[in-house]
Coordinates of C-alpha atoms and ligand atoms in Angstrom, one line a residue:
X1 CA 141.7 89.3 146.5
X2 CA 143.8 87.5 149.3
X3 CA 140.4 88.1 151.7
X4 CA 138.7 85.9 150.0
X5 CA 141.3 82.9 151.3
X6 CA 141.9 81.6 154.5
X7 CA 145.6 82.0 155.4
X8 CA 146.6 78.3 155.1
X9 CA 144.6 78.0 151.5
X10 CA 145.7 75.2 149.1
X11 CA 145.5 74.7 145.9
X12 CA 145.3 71.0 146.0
X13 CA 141.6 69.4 145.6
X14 CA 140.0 69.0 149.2
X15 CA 139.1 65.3 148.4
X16 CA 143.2 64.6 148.4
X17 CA 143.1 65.7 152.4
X18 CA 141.0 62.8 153.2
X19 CA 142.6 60.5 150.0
X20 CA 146.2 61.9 149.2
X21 CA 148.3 60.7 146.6
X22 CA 150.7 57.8 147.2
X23 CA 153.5 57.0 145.1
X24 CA 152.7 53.3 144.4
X25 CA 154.5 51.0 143.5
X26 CA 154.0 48.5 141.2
X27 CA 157.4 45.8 142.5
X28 CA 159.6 44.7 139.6
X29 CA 158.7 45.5 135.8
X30 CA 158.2 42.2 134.2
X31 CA 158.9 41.9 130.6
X32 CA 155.5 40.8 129.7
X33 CA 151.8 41.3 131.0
X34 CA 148.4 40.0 129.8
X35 CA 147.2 43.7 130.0
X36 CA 148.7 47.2 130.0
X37 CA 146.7 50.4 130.9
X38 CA 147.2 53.6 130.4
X39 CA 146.3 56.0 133.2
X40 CA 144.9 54.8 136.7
X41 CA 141.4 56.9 137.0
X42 CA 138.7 55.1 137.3
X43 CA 138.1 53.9 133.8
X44 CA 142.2 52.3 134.0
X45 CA 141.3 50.9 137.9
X46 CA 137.9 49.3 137.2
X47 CA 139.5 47.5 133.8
X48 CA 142.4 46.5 135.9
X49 CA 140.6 45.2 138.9
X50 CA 137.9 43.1 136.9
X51 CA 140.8 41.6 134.5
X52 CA 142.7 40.5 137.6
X53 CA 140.6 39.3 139.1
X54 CA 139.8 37.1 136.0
X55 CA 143.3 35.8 136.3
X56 CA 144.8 38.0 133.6
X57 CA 148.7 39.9 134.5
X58 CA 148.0 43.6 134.4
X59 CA 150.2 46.4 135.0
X60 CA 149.0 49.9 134.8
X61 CA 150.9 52.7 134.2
X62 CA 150.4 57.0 135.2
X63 CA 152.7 59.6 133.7
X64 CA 151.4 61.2 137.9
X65 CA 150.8 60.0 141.0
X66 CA 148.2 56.9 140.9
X67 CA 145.0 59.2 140.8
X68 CA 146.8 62.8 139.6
X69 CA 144.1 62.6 137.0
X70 CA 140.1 63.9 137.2
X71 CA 139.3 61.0 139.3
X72 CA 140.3 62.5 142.4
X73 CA 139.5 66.2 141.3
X74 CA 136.0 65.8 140.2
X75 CA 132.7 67.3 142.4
X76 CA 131.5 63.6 142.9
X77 CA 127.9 64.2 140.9
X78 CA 126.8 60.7 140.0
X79 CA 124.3 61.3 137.5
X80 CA 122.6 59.5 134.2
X81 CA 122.4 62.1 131.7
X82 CA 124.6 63.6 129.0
X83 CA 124.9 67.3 127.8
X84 CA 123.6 66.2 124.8
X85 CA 119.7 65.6 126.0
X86 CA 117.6 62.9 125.8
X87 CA 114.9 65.0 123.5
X88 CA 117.8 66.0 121.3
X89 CA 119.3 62.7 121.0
X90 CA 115.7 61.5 120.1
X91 CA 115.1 64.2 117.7
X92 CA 119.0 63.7 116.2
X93 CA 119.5 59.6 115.4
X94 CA 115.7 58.4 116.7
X95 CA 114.2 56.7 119.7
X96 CA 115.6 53.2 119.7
X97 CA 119.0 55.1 119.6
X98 CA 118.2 57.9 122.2
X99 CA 116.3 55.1 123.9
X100 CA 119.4 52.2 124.1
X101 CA 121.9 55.1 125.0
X102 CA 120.3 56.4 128.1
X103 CA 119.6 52.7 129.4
X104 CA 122.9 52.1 129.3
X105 CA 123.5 55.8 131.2
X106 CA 121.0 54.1 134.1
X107 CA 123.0 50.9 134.7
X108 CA 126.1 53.0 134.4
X109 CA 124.6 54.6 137.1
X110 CA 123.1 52.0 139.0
X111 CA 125.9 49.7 138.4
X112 CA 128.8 51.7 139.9
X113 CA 126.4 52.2 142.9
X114 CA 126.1 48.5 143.2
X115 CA 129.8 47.6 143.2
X116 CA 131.0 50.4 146.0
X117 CA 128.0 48.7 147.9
X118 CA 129.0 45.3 147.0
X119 CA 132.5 46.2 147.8
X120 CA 132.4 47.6 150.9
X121 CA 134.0 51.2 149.4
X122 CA 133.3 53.7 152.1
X123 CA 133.2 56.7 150.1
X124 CA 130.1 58.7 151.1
X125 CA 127.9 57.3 148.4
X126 CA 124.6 58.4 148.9
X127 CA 121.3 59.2 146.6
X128 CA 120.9 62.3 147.5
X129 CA 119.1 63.7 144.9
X130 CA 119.7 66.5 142.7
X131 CA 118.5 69.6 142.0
X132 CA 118.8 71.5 138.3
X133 CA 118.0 75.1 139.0
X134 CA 116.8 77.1 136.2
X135 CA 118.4 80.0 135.2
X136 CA 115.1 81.7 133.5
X137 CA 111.5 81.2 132.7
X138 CA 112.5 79.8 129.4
X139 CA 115.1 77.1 130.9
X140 CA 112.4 76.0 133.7
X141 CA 110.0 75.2 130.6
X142 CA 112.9 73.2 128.8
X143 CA 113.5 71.7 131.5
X144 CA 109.9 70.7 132.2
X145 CA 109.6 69.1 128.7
X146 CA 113.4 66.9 128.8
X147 CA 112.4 65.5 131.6
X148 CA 108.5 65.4 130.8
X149 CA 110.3 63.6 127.4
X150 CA 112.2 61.3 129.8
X151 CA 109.6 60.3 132.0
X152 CA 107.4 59.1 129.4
X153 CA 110.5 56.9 127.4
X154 CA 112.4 55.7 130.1
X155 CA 110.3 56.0 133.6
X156 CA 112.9 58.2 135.2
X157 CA 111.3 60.0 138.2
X158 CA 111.3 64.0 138.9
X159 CA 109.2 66.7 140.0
X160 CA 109.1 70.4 139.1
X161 CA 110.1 73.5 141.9
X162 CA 108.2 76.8 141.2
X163 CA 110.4 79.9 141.7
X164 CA 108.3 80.4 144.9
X165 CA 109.2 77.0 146.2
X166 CA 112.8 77.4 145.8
X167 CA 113.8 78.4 149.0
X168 CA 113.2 74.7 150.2
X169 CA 115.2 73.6 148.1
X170 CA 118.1 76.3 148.2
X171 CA 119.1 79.4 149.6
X172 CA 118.9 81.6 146.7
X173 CA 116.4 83.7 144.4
X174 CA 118.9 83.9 141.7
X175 CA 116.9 81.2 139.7
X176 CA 113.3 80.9 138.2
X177 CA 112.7 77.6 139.9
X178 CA 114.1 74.0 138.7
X179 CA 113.5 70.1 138.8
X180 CA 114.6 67.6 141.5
X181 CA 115.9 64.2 140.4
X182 CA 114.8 62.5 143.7
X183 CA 117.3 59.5 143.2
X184 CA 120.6 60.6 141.8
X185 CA 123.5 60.3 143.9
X186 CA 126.7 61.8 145.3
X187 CA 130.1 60.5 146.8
X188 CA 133.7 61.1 147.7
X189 CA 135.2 61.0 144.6
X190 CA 139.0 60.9 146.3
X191 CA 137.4 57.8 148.6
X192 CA 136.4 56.3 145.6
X193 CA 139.4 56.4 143.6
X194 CA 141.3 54.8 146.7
X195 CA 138.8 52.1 147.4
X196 CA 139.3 50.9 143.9
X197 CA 143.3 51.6 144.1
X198 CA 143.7 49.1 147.3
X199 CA 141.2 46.7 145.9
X200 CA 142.9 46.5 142.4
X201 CA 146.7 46.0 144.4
X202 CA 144.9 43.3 146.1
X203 CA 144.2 42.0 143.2
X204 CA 147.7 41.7 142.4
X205 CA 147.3 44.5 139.5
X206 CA 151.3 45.9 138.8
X207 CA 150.6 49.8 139.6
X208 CA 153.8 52.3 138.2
X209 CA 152.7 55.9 139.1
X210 CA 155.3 58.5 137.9
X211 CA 156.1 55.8 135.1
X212 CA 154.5 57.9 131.6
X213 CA 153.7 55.5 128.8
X214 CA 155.7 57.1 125.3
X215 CA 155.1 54.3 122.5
X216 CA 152.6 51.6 122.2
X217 CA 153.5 49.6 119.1
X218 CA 152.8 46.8 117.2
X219 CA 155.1 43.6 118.7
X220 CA 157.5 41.7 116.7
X221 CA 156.0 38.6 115.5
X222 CA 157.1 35.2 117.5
X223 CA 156.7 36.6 121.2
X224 CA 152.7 35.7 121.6
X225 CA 152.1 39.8 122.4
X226 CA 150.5 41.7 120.3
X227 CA 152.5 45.0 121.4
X228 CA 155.5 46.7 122.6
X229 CA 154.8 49.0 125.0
X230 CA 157.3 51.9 126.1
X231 CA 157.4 53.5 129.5
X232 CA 159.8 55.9 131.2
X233 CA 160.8 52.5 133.6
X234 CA 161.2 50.3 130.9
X235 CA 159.9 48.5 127.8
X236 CA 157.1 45.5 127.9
X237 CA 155.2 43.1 125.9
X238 CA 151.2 43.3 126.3
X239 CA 148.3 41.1 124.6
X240 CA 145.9 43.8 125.0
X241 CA 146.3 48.0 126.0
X242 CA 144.2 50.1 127.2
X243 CA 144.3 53.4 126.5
X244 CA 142.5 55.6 130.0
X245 CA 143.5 58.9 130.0
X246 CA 140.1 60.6 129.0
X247 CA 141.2 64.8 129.6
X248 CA 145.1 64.0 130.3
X249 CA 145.8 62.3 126.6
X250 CA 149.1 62.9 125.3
X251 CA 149.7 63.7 122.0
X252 CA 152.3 61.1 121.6
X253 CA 148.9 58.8 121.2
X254 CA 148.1 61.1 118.0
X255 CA 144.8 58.7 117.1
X256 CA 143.2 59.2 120.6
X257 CA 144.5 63.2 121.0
X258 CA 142.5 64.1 117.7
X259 CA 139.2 62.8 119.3
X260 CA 139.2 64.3 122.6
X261 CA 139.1 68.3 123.8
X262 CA 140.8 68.6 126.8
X263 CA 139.3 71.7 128.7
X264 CA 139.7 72.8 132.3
X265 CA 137.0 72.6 135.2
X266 CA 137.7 74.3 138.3
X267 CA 136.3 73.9 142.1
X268 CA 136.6 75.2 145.1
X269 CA 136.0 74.3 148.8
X270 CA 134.4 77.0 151.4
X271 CA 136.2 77.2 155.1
X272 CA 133.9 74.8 157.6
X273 CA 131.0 76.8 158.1
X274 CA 128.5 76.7 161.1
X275 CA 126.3 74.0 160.4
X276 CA 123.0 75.8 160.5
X277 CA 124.3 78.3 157.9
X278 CA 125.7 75.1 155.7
X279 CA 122.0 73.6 156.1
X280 CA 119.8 76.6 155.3
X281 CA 122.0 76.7 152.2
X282 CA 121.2 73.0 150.6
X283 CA 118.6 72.0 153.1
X284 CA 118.2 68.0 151.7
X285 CA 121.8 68.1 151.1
X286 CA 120.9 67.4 147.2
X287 CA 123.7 68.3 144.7
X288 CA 122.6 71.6 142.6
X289 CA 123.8 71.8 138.9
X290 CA 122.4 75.1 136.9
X291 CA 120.3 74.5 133.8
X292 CA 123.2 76.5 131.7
X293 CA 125.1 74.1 129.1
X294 CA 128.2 76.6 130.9
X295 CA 127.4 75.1 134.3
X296 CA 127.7 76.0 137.8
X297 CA 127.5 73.3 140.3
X298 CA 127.1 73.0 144.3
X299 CA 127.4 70.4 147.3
X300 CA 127.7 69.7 150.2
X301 CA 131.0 68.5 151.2
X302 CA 130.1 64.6 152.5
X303 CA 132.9 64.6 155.6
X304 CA 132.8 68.2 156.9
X305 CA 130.3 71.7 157.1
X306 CA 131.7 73.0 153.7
X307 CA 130.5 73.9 150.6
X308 CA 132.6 72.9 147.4
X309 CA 131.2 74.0 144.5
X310 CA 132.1 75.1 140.8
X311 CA 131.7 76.4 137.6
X312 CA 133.2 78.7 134.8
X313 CA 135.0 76.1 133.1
X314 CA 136.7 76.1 130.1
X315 CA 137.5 80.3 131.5
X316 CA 141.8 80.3 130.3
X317 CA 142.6 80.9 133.6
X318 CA 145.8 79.6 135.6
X319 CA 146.0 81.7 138.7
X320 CA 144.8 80.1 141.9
X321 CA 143.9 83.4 143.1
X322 CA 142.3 84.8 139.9
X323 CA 139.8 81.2 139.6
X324 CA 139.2 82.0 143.4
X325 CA 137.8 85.6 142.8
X326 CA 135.6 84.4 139.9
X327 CA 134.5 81.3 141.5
X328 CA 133.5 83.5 144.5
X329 CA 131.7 86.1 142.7
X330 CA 129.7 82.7 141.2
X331 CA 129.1 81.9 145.0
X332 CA 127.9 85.3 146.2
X333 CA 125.6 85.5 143.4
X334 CA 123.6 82.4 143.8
X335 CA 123.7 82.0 147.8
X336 CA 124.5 85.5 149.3
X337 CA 124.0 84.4 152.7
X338 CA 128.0 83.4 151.9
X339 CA 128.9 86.4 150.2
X340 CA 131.9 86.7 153.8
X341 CA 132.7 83.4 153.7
X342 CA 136.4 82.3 152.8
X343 CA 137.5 79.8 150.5
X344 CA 140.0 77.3 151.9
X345 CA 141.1 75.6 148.6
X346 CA 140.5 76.0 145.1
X347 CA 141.7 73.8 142.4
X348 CA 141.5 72.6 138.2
X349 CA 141.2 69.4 137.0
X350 CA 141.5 68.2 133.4
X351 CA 137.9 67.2 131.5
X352 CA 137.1 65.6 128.0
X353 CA 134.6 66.7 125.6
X354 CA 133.9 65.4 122.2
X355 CA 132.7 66.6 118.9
X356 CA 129.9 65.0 119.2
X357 CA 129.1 65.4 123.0
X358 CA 129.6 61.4 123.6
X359 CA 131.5 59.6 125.6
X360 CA 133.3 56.8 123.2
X361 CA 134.6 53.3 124.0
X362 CA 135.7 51.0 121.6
X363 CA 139.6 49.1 119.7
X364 CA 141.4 51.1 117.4
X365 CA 144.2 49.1 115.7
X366 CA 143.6 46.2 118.2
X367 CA 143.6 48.6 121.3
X368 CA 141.1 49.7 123.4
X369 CA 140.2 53.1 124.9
X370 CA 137.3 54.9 126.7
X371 CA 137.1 58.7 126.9
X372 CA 135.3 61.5 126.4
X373 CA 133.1 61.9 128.9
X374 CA 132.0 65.4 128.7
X375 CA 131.6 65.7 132.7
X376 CA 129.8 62.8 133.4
X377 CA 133.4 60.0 133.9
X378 CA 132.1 59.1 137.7
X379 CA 129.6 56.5 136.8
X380 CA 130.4 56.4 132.9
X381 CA 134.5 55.7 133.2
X382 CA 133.6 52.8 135.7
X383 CA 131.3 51.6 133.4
X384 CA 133.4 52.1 130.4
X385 CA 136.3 50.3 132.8
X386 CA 134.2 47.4 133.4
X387 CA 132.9 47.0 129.4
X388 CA 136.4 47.1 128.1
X389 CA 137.8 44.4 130.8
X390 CA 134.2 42.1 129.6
X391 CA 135.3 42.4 126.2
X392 CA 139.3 41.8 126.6
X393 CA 137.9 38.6 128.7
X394 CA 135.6 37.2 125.8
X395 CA 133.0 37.0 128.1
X396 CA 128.9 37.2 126.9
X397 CA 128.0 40.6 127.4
X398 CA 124.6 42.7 126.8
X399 CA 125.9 45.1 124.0
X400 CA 126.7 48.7 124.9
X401 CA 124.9 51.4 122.9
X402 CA 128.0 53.7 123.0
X403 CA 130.1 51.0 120.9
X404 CA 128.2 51.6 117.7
X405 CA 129.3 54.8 117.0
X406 CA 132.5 56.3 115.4
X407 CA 134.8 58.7 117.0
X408 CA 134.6 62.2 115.3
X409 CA 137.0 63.9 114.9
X410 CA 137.5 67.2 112.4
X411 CA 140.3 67.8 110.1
X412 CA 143.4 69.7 111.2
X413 CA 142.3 68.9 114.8
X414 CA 145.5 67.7 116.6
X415 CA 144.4 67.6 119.9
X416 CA 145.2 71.3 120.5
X417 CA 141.8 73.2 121.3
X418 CA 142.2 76.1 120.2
X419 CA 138.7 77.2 119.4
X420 CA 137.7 76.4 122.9
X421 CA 137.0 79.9 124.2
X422 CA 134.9 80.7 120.8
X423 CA 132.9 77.3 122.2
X424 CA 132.7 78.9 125.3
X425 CA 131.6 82.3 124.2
X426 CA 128.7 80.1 121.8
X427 CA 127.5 78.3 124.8
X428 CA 127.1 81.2 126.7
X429 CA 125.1 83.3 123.6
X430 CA 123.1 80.0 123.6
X431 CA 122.2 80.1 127.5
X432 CA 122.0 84.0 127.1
X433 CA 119.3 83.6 124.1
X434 CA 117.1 80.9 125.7
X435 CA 116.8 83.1 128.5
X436 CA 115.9 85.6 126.4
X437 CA 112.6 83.7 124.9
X438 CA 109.6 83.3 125.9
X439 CA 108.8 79.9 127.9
X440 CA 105.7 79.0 125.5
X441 CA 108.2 79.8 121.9
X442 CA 111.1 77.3 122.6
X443 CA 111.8 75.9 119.5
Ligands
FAD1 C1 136.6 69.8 138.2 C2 135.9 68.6 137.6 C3 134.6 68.3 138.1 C4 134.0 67.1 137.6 N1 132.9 66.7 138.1 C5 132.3 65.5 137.7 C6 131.1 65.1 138.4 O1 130.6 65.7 139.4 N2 130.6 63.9 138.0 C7 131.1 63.2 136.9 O2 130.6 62.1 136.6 N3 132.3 63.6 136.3 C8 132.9 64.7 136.7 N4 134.0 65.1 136.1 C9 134.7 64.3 135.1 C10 135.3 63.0 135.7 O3 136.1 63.4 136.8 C11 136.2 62.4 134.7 O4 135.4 62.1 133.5 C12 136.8 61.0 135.1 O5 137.4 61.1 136.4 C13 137.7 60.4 134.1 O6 138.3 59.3 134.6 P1 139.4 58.6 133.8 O7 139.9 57.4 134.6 O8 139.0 58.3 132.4 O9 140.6 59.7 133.6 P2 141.4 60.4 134.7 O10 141.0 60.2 136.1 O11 141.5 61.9 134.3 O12 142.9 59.8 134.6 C14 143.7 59.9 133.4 C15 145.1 59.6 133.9 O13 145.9 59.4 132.7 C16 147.2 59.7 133.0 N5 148.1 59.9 131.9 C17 148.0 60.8 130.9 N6 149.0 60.5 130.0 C18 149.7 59.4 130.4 C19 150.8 58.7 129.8 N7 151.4 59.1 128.7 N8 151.2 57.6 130.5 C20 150.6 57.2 131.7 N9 149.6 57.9 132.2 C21 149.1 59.0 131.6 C22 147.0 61.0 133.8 O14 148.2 61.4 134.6 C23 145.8 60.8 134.6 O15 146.1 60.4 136.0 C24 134.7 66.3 136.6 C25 136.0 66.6 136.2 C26 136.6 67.8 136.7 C27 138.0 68.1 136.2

């Protein structure tokens, strides 16, 4: 199993050797801010930064290192789709709902694009284009028709890759063709995360890494906050909190905990490989998800000849050295050209899903939260960041489809997944029966 490292292999995430953690530090603990946030991803940064710079006091606090979290951990797929699909959604709650939800997906998108451009954040970001490879006949033809649906509603480009064109595309005949989004995007997610760190400091946003938040309560009347807020540094009084800790909630916030599934994703990151052999892999340097709802992904890493990919989430496994035999044996299979190749880090990260497969944003008892992102928190928890800040602020906003609807959860749930590898097993028996149909009979 140890061939399969390099000798110095870490099981850190490779974005943190180009962005490593800092211990930040926020200066003195005041006894009051405007705003308090919970947990300095993106969705916690982009609220801080936008209320700061609004003129609001905000101090945001992480149990970790500013950045521990999925934000510097994540493959850096920026993307404007949701595992629940656009046809599904349409067929589900209709096509003015379907319709307003994956608008707001495209400025999501578009918008977080916009603001590293605006502000200078040199993190790789690039539309690069992405390719879903389908994993049989059956899949291509779904595929076809979601973004055939798509197309027609909301005007989003693609185009369809036979099987026999496929080798432009990617190194591999393990897939019956796929679709290429020509304009979806890519970046450094640890570059990213650190851009909007030093921007928010600038700001003058208080940061407290290794300072965990253990009680948000109501305040007692007379002080003009709303809350007490209860850190391992200290005690506060906030107007407003936000609550940002998506796949990392505690169960000390019970409300939150019973409406997210935390599940594991897990990565890896290739040696540097000759550039040739790198290029004849992903020859457009596109990102590559497969068309399995149990997804494994590939790219290009944006700063050096590597290829980081992923996949098998959700698996139960800890070992770094047990995810980097399966996570190779996902590599061989779909570009054997790498089957010698060693992997020079490999590493989890902690993901939300929801019971109903939506990301959620919205105050519960006068505090606001946005989680739940079900793999797509690049572009969503920046937006989701942004929205909360515009409504803390007052300010006139377009409405945000994802506000209208409630937060399942189910009874008993406590924020302990336990049924997780049963959802696992489902998805794959799913994936496994598509495959098994014929293209023409997909229900
Ligand atoms: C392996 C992997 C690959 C992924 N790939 C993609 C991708 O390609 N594209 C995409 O769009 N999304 C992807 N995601 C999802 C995406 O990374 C997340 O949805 C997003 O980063 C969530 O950001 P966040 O700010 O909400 O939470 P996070 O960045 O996870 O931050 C939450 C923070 O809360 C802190 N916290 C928890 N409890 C407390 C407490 N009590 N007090 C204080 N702080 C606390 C944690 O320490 C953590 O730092 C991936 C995720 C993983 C794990």
């Amino acid at each position: 199993m140890t061939d399969l490292l390099i000798s110095d292999f870490s099981n850190t995430p490779y974005w943190w050797e180009a962005a490593p953690l800092t211990t930040a530090a926020g200066g003195t603990l005041a006894q009051a801010y405007d705003v308090v946030i919970v947990g300095s991803g993106y969705t916690g940064l982009r609220a801080a930064l936008t209320l700061a710079r609004a003129g609001r006091s905000v101090a945001v606090f992480d149990k970790e290192r500013p950045g521990y979290g999925a934000s510097r951990r994540n493959a850096g797929f920026l993307g404007r789709t949701l595992k629940k699909a656009y046809i599904d959604l349409k067929a589900a709650k209709g096509a003015a709902y379907a319709t307003a939800i994956y608008r707001d997906l495209a400025t999501a998108y578009e918008s977080t694009l916009a603001f590293i451009e605006e502000e200078g954040i040199d993190c790789h970001a690039v539309r690069c284009g992405r390719l879903i490879a389908a994993t049989s006949p059956a899949h291509y033809a779904v595929l076809e028709r979601e973004l055939t649906g798509m197309q027609a509603d909301l005007g989003l480009p693609f185009s369809m890759v036979s099987r026999a064109r496929l080798r432009e595309e990617m190194a591999s005949d393990l897939y019956d063709g796929g679709a290429v989004i020509p304009d979806l995007g890519s970046l450094h997610p640890g570059l990213y995360h650190h851009g909007l760190m030093t921007r928010a400091l600038a700001a003058g946003v208080a940061l407290f890494g290794e300072s965990a938040v253990t009680a948000v309560e109501p305040a007692a009347a007379g002080h003009g906050a709303r809350f007490r807020v209860t850190t391992a540094v200290g005690q506060m009084r906030a107007r407003d909190v936000v609550i940002a800790t998506n796949g990392y909630t505690p169960k000390s916030l019970p409300w939150h905990a019973r409406r997210v599934i935390p599940f594991v994703g897990y990565m890896a990151a290739t040696e540097p490989l000759p550039p040739a052999l790198l290029e004849k892999q992903l020859p457009h340097r596109r990102t590559v998800i497969d068309s399995n709802l149990d997804i494994d992904f590939f790219r290009p890493a944006p700063d050096s000849p590597r290829l980081l990919f992923g996949g098998a989430t959700a698996n139960g496994l800890d070992d770094p050295a047990a995810i980097a035999a399966l996570l190779h044996g996902r590599l061989r299979r779909a570009l054997p050209d790498l089957a010698d190749v060693k992997l020079s880090h490999v590493w989890t990260g902690q993901c939300a899903g929801t019971f109903d497969m939506m990301p959620h944003i919205g105050c519960h008892d006068g505090i606001w939260y946005g989680m739940g992102y079900n793999f797509a928190g690049v572009p969503m928890g920046s937006f989701f960041g942004l929205k909360i800040a515009q409504r803390i602020l007052g300010l006139p906003d377009a409405p945000c489809a994802f506000e209208s609807a409630a937060f399942p959860t189910l009874p008993l749930y406590r924020g302990n997944p336990w049924f997780l590898p049963i959802a696992m097993r489902y998805f794959a028996w799913k994936d496994a029966s598509l495959a098994r149909r014929s293209p023409a009979t997909r229900a």
